[in-house]
Amino acid sequence: MQNSSLFAWDYVVFFIYFIIVAGYGYYIYNRKKKALTDTKDFFLAEGSLTWWAIGASLIASNISAEQFIGMSGSGFKMGLAISTYEWMAAATLLVVAIFFLPIYLKNKIYTMPQFLLQRYDNRVSTVMAVFWLLLYVFVNLTSILYLGALAVQTISGYDFVACMIGLAIFAILITLGGMKVIGFTDVIQVFFLVLGGLATTYLALNLVSQNLGDASASYSVNGMMDGLGLLRQQAPEHFHMIFDKSNANYSELPGIAVLIGGMWIVNLNYWGCNQYITQRALGADLKTARNGLLFAGFLKLLMPVIVVLPGIAAYVLYKNGMFQQEMLDANGVVKPDHAYPILLNLLPEGLKGLSFAALTAAIVASLAGKANSIATIFTLDIYKHFFKKDATEQDQVKVGRIAIIVACVIAACVAPALKSLDQGFQFIQEYTGFISPGVFAIFIMGFFWKRTTANAALIGAILAIPLSVLFKFAMPSLPFINRMGWVFVIIVALMVVISLLDPKGKNNEKGLEVDASMFRLNTGFTVGAIVICGILAALYTIFW
């Protein structure tokens, strides 16, 4: 039976984590603050983030409750295949570092709507700014706050609303210091995230070894390896990366499309056209930014060990008679997203506090990153553009801080409505996918085809959601990853036709100047990229 409470040493460990993060954040804020904080300092931490801070901050903002809880739940349900989101992301980060970053940095881009304004026009920029704000607040911020509060409630036994409010307040405190505080505190967040996550995986695999193998064995590295072997024996179907159509989970991960199809749209849109991700690198020089993304790529290779293996372990233990009640929701239905919190509740005193700190770190860092990006887009692309064109630097920073608080309050009000979710991670992926094809089409065409016109981009932006909805209801059996692929192809085709028919496209003054010299790589980055690609090739060969 799980114990949904924290003990004295758990509180001590968590309190130490809180003091370290808050204290270091306050130190960074005071050491790097200016007499008058400007927008570049608050929203970008211009020039102050190192490559390791950029890489750590990328992962801290990306890995949150949606991975710890949601992806672990998907691991319980479908196995290692869900890792393709993490491992393909490692390859995607290389593409973004090589091809996207030079374009952003050369054009001094601070926000994604700013790029659209510079490359297309005000209409495209405004439409997408509104889309992003709605997506970030009502899907990303809300779902992470909900899943985070659910996990904290399951582990600590505290009321759901109290957990949600506590997480929101912690995130606001970190975010109000600006991007420099977020960036450097994220290094500590990632340390706790990885250490606590590995501790949970260690426990889960040893638990499998003791319950299905040698009951007298003590916790050890050998026990962990034995547990991993037992997982592959007990659930061989959970160790395939590519599903065929006979697999019950094919609709969520449709076969080879995860390697050569719609999964690239998911990842390239997320890592290359996403404000709260690219924002980390936009204040650095190209070499530093690229090394930061390379470091993040190596960390992504590790993530399935932390978030997916525990879910598979929980599945094997459940299949063998454990957690029969704990895995059920109020209606008596198995709830995959319960898997990770249940495992945390089995940790010994002190270690449970460490893993609880890791989970909290992931939630708070991700909330802070998203809240800062919401504030950036609202302030620079909505408030300054439409409400007060002559707003001072201090006015903008003040509005940004207000936007952070308002966004978190809205998310806290909406979050309880998500209690009917089965798998939180899949919910986020599917509904983000309603605009991903249009966004990626607009960006990729804007980067590499000078003739692409603003009218074509506007049509692409407007049609993304209607086309996605049409496919969802007209072809309900079509996997959403494939749906994104088809919507992307249709939008690109329409953009090509519209641009070719538009006389302004022939001599498009807003087309970007792109030359091969922008994409040259140094030796260190090249070697790192080859290593990542080699590891990915080996992983997909082994677990095909």
Coordinates of C-alpha atoms in Angstrom, one line a residue:
M1 CA 0.0 0.0 0.0
Q2 CA 1.4 3.4 -1.0
N3 CA 2.0 6.1 1.6
S4 CA 0.7 9.4 0.4
S5 CA 2.6 11.6 2.8
L6 CA 6.0 13.2 3.3
F7 CA 8.1 12.6 6.5
A8 CA 10.5 14.7 8.4
W9 CA 13.6 14.0 6.3
D10 CA 11.5 14.5 3.1
Y11 CA 10.6 18.0 4.2
V12 CA 14.2 18.7 5.2
V13 CA 15.5 17.6 1.7
F14 CA 12.7 19.6 0.0
F15 CA 13.4 22.7 2.1
I16 CA 17.1 22.5 1.3
Y17 CA 16.1 22.4 -2.4
F18 CA 13.8 25.4 -2.1
I19 CA 16.4 27.4 -0.2
I20 CA 19.1 26.6 -2.8
V21 CA 16.9 27.6 -5.8
A22 CA 15.4 30.7 -4.1
G23 CA 18.7 31.8 -2.7
Y24 CA 20.7 31.3 -5.9
G25 CA 17.9 33.0 -7.9
Y26 CA 18.1 36.0 -5.5
Y27 CA 21.9 36.1 -5.8
I28 CA 21.8 36.0 -9.6
Y29 CA 19.1 38.7 -9.6
N30 CA 21.3 41.0 -7.5
R31 CA 24.6 40.2 -9.2
K32 CA 23.3 40.7 -12.7
K33 CA 20.6 43.4 -12.3
K34 CA 21.0 46.8 -13.8
A35 CA 19.9 50.0 -12.2
L36 CA 16.9 50.0 -14.5
T37 CA 16.0 46.6 -15.9
D38 CA 15.3 46.8 -19.7
T39 CA 13.3 44.5 -21.9
K40 CA 16.3 42.6 -23.3
D41 CA 17.6 42.0 -19.8
F42 CA 14.2 40.8 -18.5
F43 CA 12.9 38.8 -21.5
L44 CA 16.2 37.5 -22.9
A45 CA 19.0 37.9 -20.3
E46 CA 21.0 39.2 -23.2
G47 CA 24.6 38.0 -23.3
S48 CA 24.5 36.6 -19.7
L49 CA 23.6 32.9 -20.3
T50 CA 26.5 30.4 -20.9
W51 CA 26.1 27.4 -23.1
W52 CA 25.5 25.1 -20.2
A53 CA 22.9 27.4 -18.7
I54 CA 21.1 27.6 -22.1
G55 CA 21.2 23.8 -22.5
A56 CA 20.0 23.2 -18.9
S57 CA 17.3 25.8 -19.2
L58 CA 16.0 24.3 -22.4
I59 CA 15.6 20.9 -20.7
A60 CA 14.2 22.4 -17.5
S61 CA 11.5 24.3 -19.4
N62 CA 10.8 21.2 -21.6
I63 CA 10.7 18.5 -18.9
S64 CA 7.8 19.0 -16.6
A65 CA 4.8 17.2 -15.2
E66 CA 3.8 16.4 -18.8
Q67 CA 7.0 14.2 -19.0
F68 CA 7.3 12.9 -15.4
I69 CA 3.6 12.2 -15.1
G70 CA 2.3 12.2 -18.6
M71 CA 5.1 10.4 -20.5
S72 CA 5.5 7.9 -17.6
G73 CA 1.8 7.2 -18.0
S74 CA 2.3 6.7 -21.7
G75 CA 5.2 4.4 -20.9
F76 CA 2.8 2.4 -18.7
K77 CA 0.3 2.1 -21.5
M78 CA 2.5 1.8 -24.7
G79 CA 6.0 1.3 -23.6
L80 CA 9.4 2.5 -24.8
A81 CA 7.9 3.8 -28.1
I82 CA 6.8 7.0 -26.4
S83 CA 10.6 7.7 -26.0
T84 CA 10.6 8.7 -29.7
Y85 CA 9.4 12.2 -28.6
E86 CA 12.6 12.5 -26.6
W87 CA 15.1 10.8 -28.8
M88 CA 13.8 12.5 -32.0
A89 CA 14.0 15.8 -30.2
A90 CA 17.8 15.2 -29.8
A91 CA 18.1 15.1 -33.6
T92 CA 15.8 18.0 -34.0
L93 CA 17.9 20.2 -31.7
L94 CA 20.8 19.6 -34.1
V95 CA 18.7 20.7 -37.1
V96 CA 17.6 23.9 -35.2
A97 CA 21.2 24.7 -34.1
I98 CA 22.6 24.3 -37.6
F99 CA 19.8 25.9 -39.7
F100 CA 17.4 27.9 -37.6
L101 CA 19.6 29.7 -35.1
P102 CA 21.8 31.5 -37.6
I103 CA 18.7 33.0 -39.2
Y104 CA 17.3 34.2 -35.9
L105 CA 20.5 35.7 -34.6
K106 CA 21.5 37.4 -37.8
N107 CA 18.1 39.1 -37.9
K108 CA 18.2 40.0 -34.2
I109 CA 14.9 38.2 -33.5
Y110 CA 13.6 38.4 -29.9
T111 CA 10.1 36.9 -30.3
M112 CA 8.5 34.6 -32.8
P113 CA 5.8 37.2 -33.8
Q114 CA 8.6 39.7 -34.3
F115 CA 10.1 37.3 -36.9
L116 CA 6.7 37.0 -38.6
L117 CA 6.4 40.8 -38.6
Q118 CA 9.8 41.3 -40.1
R119 CA 9.5 38.5 -42.7
Y120 CA 5.8 38.9 -43.6
D121 CA 3.5 41.7 -42.1
N122 CA 1.5 42.8 -39.1
R123 CA -1.5 40.6 -39.9
V124 CA 0.5 37.4 -39.8
S125 CA 2.3 38.5 -36.7
T126 CA -0.8 39.4 -34.8
V127 CA -2.8 36.3 -35.7
M128 CA 0.0 34.1 -34.6
A129 CA 0.7 36.1 -31.4
V130 CA -2.9 35.5 -30.4
F131 CA -2.8 31.8 -31.3
W132 CA 0.4 31.4 -29.3
L133 CA -0.9 33.2 -26.2
L134 CA -4.1 31.1 -26.2
L135 CA -2.1 27.9 -26.7
Y136 CA 0.5 28.7 -24.0
V137 CA -2.1 29.7 -21.4
F138 CA -5.0 27.3 -22.0
V139 CA -3.0 24.2 -23.1
N140 CA 0.6 24.3 -22.0
L141 CA 0.5 26.3 -18.7
T142 CA -2.9 24.9 -17.7
S143 CA -2.0 21.2 -18.3
I144 CA 1.4 21.4 -16.6
L145 CA -0.2 23.1 -13.6
Y146 CA -2.9 20.4 -13.5
L147 CA -0.6 17.4 -13.9
G148 CA 1.9 19.0 -11.4
A149 CA -0.7 19.6 -8.8
L150 CA -2.1 16.1 -9.3
A151 CA 1.4 14.6 -8.7
V152 CA 2.1 16.7 -5.7
Q153 CA -1.3 15.8 -4.2
T154 CA -0.7 12.1 -4.8
I155 CA 2.7 12.2 -3.1
S156 CA 2.1 14.6 -0.3
G157 CA -1.6 14.0 0.5
Y158 CA -2.3 17.8 0.4
D159 CA -5.4 19.2 -1.2
F160 CA -5.3 19.5 -5.0
V161 CA -6.2 23.2 -5.0
A162 CA -3.5 24.0 -2.3
C163 CA -0.9 22.1 -4.4
M164 CA -1.9 24.0 -7.5
I165 CA -1.7 27.4 -5.8
G166 CA 1.6 26.6 -4.2
L167 CA 3.2 25.6 -7.5
A168 CA 1.8 28.7 -9.2
I169 CA 3.2 31.0 -6.5
F170 CA 6.6 29.4 -6.6
A171 CA 6.7 29.7 -10.4
I172 CA 5.7 33.4 -10.2
L173 CA 8.5 34.2 -7.7
I174 CA 11.1 32.6 -10.0
T175 CA 9.6 34.2 -13.2
L176 CA 9.4 37.8 -11.9
G177 CA 13.2 37.9 -11.8
G178 CA 13.3 37.7 -15.5
M179 CA 15.1 35.3 -17.9
K180 CA 18.5 35.6 -16.3
V181 CA 17.1 34.2 -13.0
I182 CA 15.2 31.5 -14.8
G183 CA 18.2 30.5 -16.9
F184 CA 20.7 30.1 -14.1
T185 CA 18.3 28.6 -11.5
D186 CA 17.3 26.1 -14.2
V187 CA 20.8 24.6 -13.9
I188 CA 20.0 23.7 -10.3
Q189 CA 16.5 22.6 -11.3
V190 CA 18.0 20.2 -13.9
F191 CA 20.5 18.8 -11.3
F192 CA 17.6 17.9 -9.0
L193 CA 15.5 16.7 -11.9
V194 CA 18.1 14.3 -13.1
L195 CA 19.3 13.1 -9.7
G196 CA 15.8 12.6 -8.3
G197 CA 14.6 11.1 -11.6
L198 CA 17.5 8.5 -11.7
A199 CA 16.8 7.7 -8.0
T200 CA 13.1 6.8 -8.9
T201 CA 14.3 4.7 -11.9
Y202 CA 16.8 2.9 -9.6
L203 CA 14.1 2.1 -7.1
A204 CA 11.5 1.0 -9.7
L205 CA 13.9 -1.5 -11.4
N206 CA 15.1 -2.9 -8.1
L207 CA 11.4 -3.3 -7.0
V208 CA 10.8 -5.3 -10.2
S209 CA 13.9 -7.4 -9.4
Q210 CA 12.8 -8.1 -5.8
N211 CA 9.1 -8.9 -6.7
L212 CA 9.7 -11.0 -9.8
G213 CA 13.2 -12.3 -9.2
D214 CA 15.3 -12.6 -6.0
A215 CA 13.0 -11.5 -3.2
S216 CA 16.0 -11.4 -0.8
A217 CA 18.1 -9.1 -2.9
S218 CA 19.0 -5.7 -1.6
Y219 CA 19.0 -2.5 -3.6
S220 CA 22.0 -2.4 -5.9
V221 CA 23.2 -1.7 -9.4
N222 CA 23.0 -5.5 -10.1
G223 CA 19.4 -5.5 -8.9
M224 CA 18.6 -2.6 -11.2
M225 CA 20.1 -4.4 -14.2
D226 CA 18.3 -7.6 -13.3
G227 CA 15.1 -5.5 -13.1
L228 CA 15.7 -4.1 -16.6
G229 CA 16.1 -7.7 -17.9
L230 CA 12.9 -8.8 -16.2
L231 CA 11.0 -5.9 -17.8
R232 CA 12.0 -7.1 -21.3
Q233 CA 11.0 -10.6 -20.3
Q234 CA 7.7 -9.7 -18.8
A235 CA 6.6 -7.0 -21.2
P236 CA 8.4 -7.6 -24.6
E237 CA 5.7 -5.7 -26.4
H238 CA 6.7 -2.6 -24.4
F239 CA 10.2 -2.5 -26.0
H240 CA 9.4 -1.7 -29.6
M241 CA 9.9 1.8 -31.0
I242 CA 7.9 1.3 -34.2
F243 CA 4.3 0.0 -34.1
D244 CA 2.5 -1.7 -36.9
K245 CA -1.3 -1.2 -37.6
S246 CA -2.2 -4.2 -35.5
N247 CA -0.9 -2.5 -32.3
A248 CA -3.6 -0.9 -30.2
N249 CA -1.4 2.2 -29.8
Y250 CA -0.8 2.7 -33.5
S251 CA -3.2 5.7 -33.6
E252 CA -0.9 7.6 -31.2
L253 CA 2.4 6.5 -32.7
P254 CA 1.7 5.5 -36.3
G255 CA 4.6 3.3 -37.3
I256 CA 7.4 4.7 -39.5
A257 CA 5.8 8.2 -39.4
V258 CA 7.5 8.8 -36.1
L259 CA 10.8 8.7 -38.1
I260 CA 10.1 10.2 -41.5
G261 CA 6.6 11.8 -41.1
G262 CA 4.6 14.0 -38.9
M263 CA 6.9 13.6 -35.8
W264 CA 9.3 16.0 -37.5
I265 CA 6.6 18.6 -37.7
V266 CA 5.9 18.1 -34.0
N267 CA 9.6 18.5 -33.0
L268 CA 10.7 21.2 -35.5
N269 CA 7.8 23.3 -34.6
Y270 CA 8.4 22.8 -30.8
W271 CA 12.1 23.3 -30.8
G272 CA 12.6 25.7 -33.7
C273 CA 9.5 27.9 -33.8
N274 CA 8.5 28.1 -30.2
Q275 CA 8.9 31.2 -28.1
Y276 CA 9.6 29.6 -24.7
I277 CA 12.2 27.3 -26.2
T278 CA 14.1 29.4 -28.7
Q279 CA 14.0 32.4 -26.2
R280 CA 16.8 30.8 -24.2
A281 CA 19.2 31.0 -27.2
L282 CA 18.2 34.3 -28.7
G283 CA 20.3 36.4 -26.3
A284 CA 23.6 34.6 -27.0
D285 CA 26.1 34.5 -29.8
L286 CA 25.8 31.8 -32.4
K287 CA 28.6 29.5 -31.0
T288 CA 27.3 29.7 -27.4
A289 CA 23.7 29.1 -28.5
R290 CA 24.7 26.1 -30.7
N291 CA 26.7 24.5 -27.9
G292 CA 23.7 25.0 -25.6
L293 CA 21.4 23.2 -28.0
L294 CA 24.0 20.4 -28.4
F295 CA 24.2 20.0 -24.6
A296 CA 20.4 19.9 -24.5
G297 CA 20.5 17.1 -27.2
F298 CA 22.7 14.9 -25.0
L299 CA 20.4 15.5 -22.0
K300 CA 17.4 14.5 -24.1
L301 CA 19.0 11.1 -24.8
L302 CA 18.9 10.5 -21.0
M303 CA 15.3 11.5 -20.4
P304 CA 13.5 8.2 -21.3
V305 CA 15.6 6.5 -18.6
I306 CA 14.2 8.9 -16.1
V307 CA 10.6 9.2 -17.3
V308 CA 9.7 6.2 -19.4
L309 CA 11.3 3.2 -17.7
P310 CA 9.5 3.9 -14.4
G311 CA 6.2 3.8 -16.3
I312 CA 7.1 0.4 -17.8
A313 CA 8.2 -0.9 -14.4
A314 CA 4.9 0.2 -12.9
Y315 CA 3.0 -1.7 -15.7
V316 CA 4.9 -4.9 -15.1
L317 CA 4.4 -4.6 -11.3
Y318 CA 0.7 -3.9 -11.9
K319 CA 0.4 -6.9 -14.3
N320 CA 1.8 -9.0 -11.5
G321 CA -0.7 -7.9 -8.8
M322 CA 0.7 -4.7 -7.3
F323 CA -1.0 -1.3 -7.2
Q324 CA -4.4 -2.8 -8.2
Q325 CA -6.3 -0.1 -6.3
E326 CA -3.8 2.8 -6.6
M327 CA -3.9 2.7 -10.4
L328 CA -7.7 3.2 -10.5
D329 CA -9.5 6.5 -10.7
A330 CA -12.7 7.3 -8.9
N331 CA -14.7 5.4 -11.6
G332 CA -12.7 2.3 -11.2
V333 CA -10.8 2.8 -14.5
V334 CA -7.0 2.2 -14.8
K335 CA -5.4 5.7 -15.0
P336 CA -1.9 5.4 -16.6
D337 CA -0.9 8.9 -15.2
H338 CA -1.0 7.5 -11.7
A339 CA 2.1 5.3 -12.4
Y340 CA 4.8 7.8 -11.5
P341 CA 3.3 9.2 -8.3
I342 CA 2.7 5.7 -7.0
L343 CA 6.4 4.8 -7.5
L344 CA 7.5 8.0 -5.7
N345 CA 5.4 7.0 -2.7
L346 CA 7.4 3.8 -2.4
L347 CA 10.7 5.7 -2.0
P348 CA 12.3 5.6 1.5
E349 CA 12.2 8.7 3.7
G350 CA 14.7 11.4 2.4
L351 CA 15.0 9.9 -1.0
K352 CA 11.3 10.5 -1.5
G353 CA 11.9 14.1 -0.6
L354 CA 14.7 14.3 -3.3
S355 CA 12.4 12.8 -6.0
F356 CA 9.7 15.1 -4.8
A357 CA 12.1 18.1 -5.2
A358 CA 13.0 16.8 -8.7
L359 CA 9.4 16.7 -9.8
T360 CA 8.7 20.1 -8.3
A361 CA 11.8 21.5 -10.0
A362 CA 10.6 20.2 -13.3
I363 CA 7.1 21.6 -12.8
V364 CA 8.2 25.0 -11.6
A365 CA 10.9 25.5 -14.2
S366 CA 8.6 24.7 -17.0
L367 CA 5.8 26.9 -15.6
A368 CA 8.3 29.8 -15.2
G369 CA 9.7 29.4 -18.8
K370 CA 6.2 29.4 -20.3
A371 CA 5.0 32.3 -18.1
N372 CA 8.0 34.4 -19.2
S373 CA 7.3 33.7 -22.9
I374 CA 3.7 34.6 -22.4
A375 CA 4.8 37.9 -20.9
T376 CA 7.3 38.4 -23.7
I377 CA 4.8 37.9 -26.5
F378 CA 2.0 39.9 -24.8
T379 CA 4.3 42.8 -23.9
L380 CA 6.4 43.2 -27.1
D381 CA 3.9 42.0 -29.7
I382 CA 0.5 43.1 -28.3
Y383 CA 0.8 45.8 -25.6
K384 CA 3.6 47.8 -27.2
H385 CA 2.2 47.3 -30.7
F386 CA -1.4 48.1 -30.1
F387 CA -1.9 49.8 -26.7
K388 CA 1.2 52.0 -26.0
K389 CA 3.7 52.3 -28.8
D390 CA 5.8 54.8 -26.8
A391 CA 6.0 52.5 -23.7
T392 CA 9.3 52.9 -21.9
E393 CA 11.5 50.0 -21.0
Q394 CA 10.3 50.1 -17.4
D395 CA 6.7 50.2 -18.5
Q396 CA 7.2 47.1 -20.6
V397 CA 8.9 45.2 -17.8
K398 CA 6.1 46.1 -15.4
V399 CA 3.4 45.0 -17.9
G400 CA 5.4 41.7 -18.4
R401 CA 5.3 41.0 -14.7
I402 CA 1.6 41.7 -14.6
A403 CA 1.1 39.4 -17.6
I404 CA 3.0 36.6 -15.7
I405 CA 0.6 36.9 -12.7
V406 CA -2.5 37.1 -14.8
A407 CA -1.5 34.0 -16.9
C408 CA -0.8 31.9 -13.9
V409 CA -4.2 32.9 -12.3
I410 CA -6.1 32.0 -15.5
A411 CA -4.2 28.7 -15.7
A412 CA -5.1 27.9 -12.0
C413 CA -8.8 28.6 -12.7
V414 CA -8.9 26.4 -15.8
A415 CA -6.7 23.5 -14.6
P416 CA -9.3 21.6 -12.5
A417 CA -11.4 21.2 -15.7
L418 CA -8.7 18.8 -17.0
K419 CA -9.5 16.0 -14.5
S420 CA -11.1 13.9 -17.1
L421 CA -7.8 13.4 -19.0
D422 CA -6.6 9.8 -19.5
Q423 CA -3.0 10.6 -20.7
G424 CA -2.0 14.2 -20.2
F425 CA 1.0 13.9 -22.4
Q426 CA -1.0 12.8 -25.4
F427 CA -3.6 15.6 -24.8
I428 CA -0.9 18.2 -25.0
Q429 CA 0.6 16.7 -28.2
E430 CA -2.7 16.4 -30.0
Y431 CA -4.1 19.9 -29.2
T432 CA -0.8 21.6 -29.8
G433 CA -0.8 19.8 -33.1
F434 CA -3.9 21.8 -34.2
I435 CA -1.6 24.8 -35.0
S436 CA 1.8 23.1 -35.4
P437 CA 1.5 22.4 -39.1
G438 CA 0.5 25.9 -40.0
V439 CA 3.2 27.5 -37.8
F440 CA 6.0 25.3 -39.1
A441 CA 4.9 25.8 -42.8
I442 CA 5.0 29.6 -42.3
F443 CA 8.4 29.5 -40.7
I444 CA 10.1 27.0 -43.0
M445 CA 8.8 28.7 -46.1
G446 CA 9.8 32.1 -44.7
F447 CA 13.3 30.9 -44.0
F448 CA 14.2 29.3 -47.3
W449 CA 11.9 30.6 -50.1
K450 CA 12.2 34.3 -50.6
R451 CA 9.1 34.4 -52.8
T452 CA 6.7 33.4 -50.0
T453 CA 4.3 36.3 -49.5
A454 CA 2.5 37.7 -46.5
N455 CA -0.9 36.7 -48.0
A456 CA 0.3 33.1 -48.4
A457 CA 1.4 33.1 -44.8
L458 CA -1.8 34.6 -43.5
I459 CA -3.8 31.9 -45.3
G460 CA -1.6 29.3 -43.8
A461 CA -2.1 30.7 -40.3
I462 CA -5.8 31.0 -40.6
L463 CA -6.4 27.5 -42.2
A464 CA -4.3 25.4 -39.7
I465 CA -7.0 25.0 -37.1
P466 CA -10.0 24.5 -39.5
L467 CA -8.1 21.9 -41.5
S468 CA -7.0 20.1 -38.4
V469 CA -10.6 20.0 -37.1
L470 CA -11.9 18.9 -40.5
F471 CA -9.5 16.0 -40.6
K472 CA -10.2 15.1 -37.0
F473 CA -14.0 14.7 -37.5
A474 CA -14.0 13.6 -41.2
M475 CA -11.3 11.0 -40.6
P476 CA -11.4 10.1 -36.9
S477 CA -9.3 7.0 -37.3
L478 CA -6.4 8.9 -38.9
P479 CA -3.6 9.2 -36.3
F480 CA -3.1 12.8 -35.2
I481 CA 0.6 12.7 -36.2
N482 CA -0.4 11.7 -39.7
R483 CA -3.1 14.3 -39.6
M484 CA -0.5 17.0 -38.9
G485 CA 1.6 15.7 -41.9
W486 CA -1.3 16.0 -44.3
V487 CA -2.3 19.5 -43.0
F488 CA 1.3 20.6 -43.4
V489 CA 1.5 19.4 -47.0
I490 CA -1.8 21.1 -47.9
I491 CA -0.8 24.4 -46.3
V492 CA 2.6 24.4 -48.0
A493 CA 1.0 23.6 -51.4
L494 CA -1.5 26.5 -50.9
M495 CA 1.2 28.8 -49.9
V496 CA 3.3 28.0 -53.0
V497 CA 0.3 28.5 -55.3
I498 CA -0.7 31.8 -53.6
S499 CA 2.9 33.1 -53.7
L500 CA 3.3 32.2 -57.4
L501 CA 0.1 33.9 -58.3
D502 CA 1.0 37.1 -56.4
P503 CA 3.0 39.6 -58.5
K504 CA 4.6 41.0 -55.3
G505 CA 6.3 37.6 -54.8
K506 CA 8.7 38.0 -57.7
N507 CA 10.7 40.8 -56.0
N508 CA 9.8 40.2 -52.4
E509 CA 11.7 42.7 -50.4
K510 CA 11.0 40.9 -47.2
G511 CA 12.7 37.7 -48.3
L512 CA 15.6 36.7 -46.1
E513 CA 19.2 36.6 -47.4
V514 CA 20.5 33.1 -46.8
D515 CA 23.9 31.9 -47.8
A516 CA 26.0 28.8 -47.0
S517 CA 28.5 30.6 -44.8
M518 CA 25.7 31.0 -42.1
F519 CA 25.6 27.3 -41.6
R520 CA 29.3 26.5 -41.1
L521 CA 30.1 24.4 -38.0
N522 CA 33.1 24.2 -35.7
T523 CA 34.8 20.9 -35.1
G524 CA 33.5 20.5 -31.5
F525 CA 29.9 20.8 -32.5
T526 CA 30.3 18.5 -35.5
V527 CA 31.8 15.8 -33.4
G528 CA 29.1 16.1 -30.8
A529 CA 26.4 16.0 -33.5
I530 CA 27.9 12.8 -35.0
V531 CA 28.0 11.1 -31.5
I532 CA 24.3 11.9 -31.0
C533 CA 23.3 10.6 -34.4
G534 CA 25.3 7.4 -33.8
I535 CA 23.6 6.8 -30.5
L536 CA 20.2 7.4 -32.0
A537 CA 20.9 5.0 -34.9
A538 CA 22.0 2.3 -32.4
L539 CA 18.9 2.8 -30.2
Y540 CA 16.4 2.5 -33.0
T541 CA 18.3 -0.5 -34.4
I542 CA 18.2 -2.3 -31.1
F543 CA 14.5 -1.5 -30.2
W544 CA 13.0 -1.5 -33.7

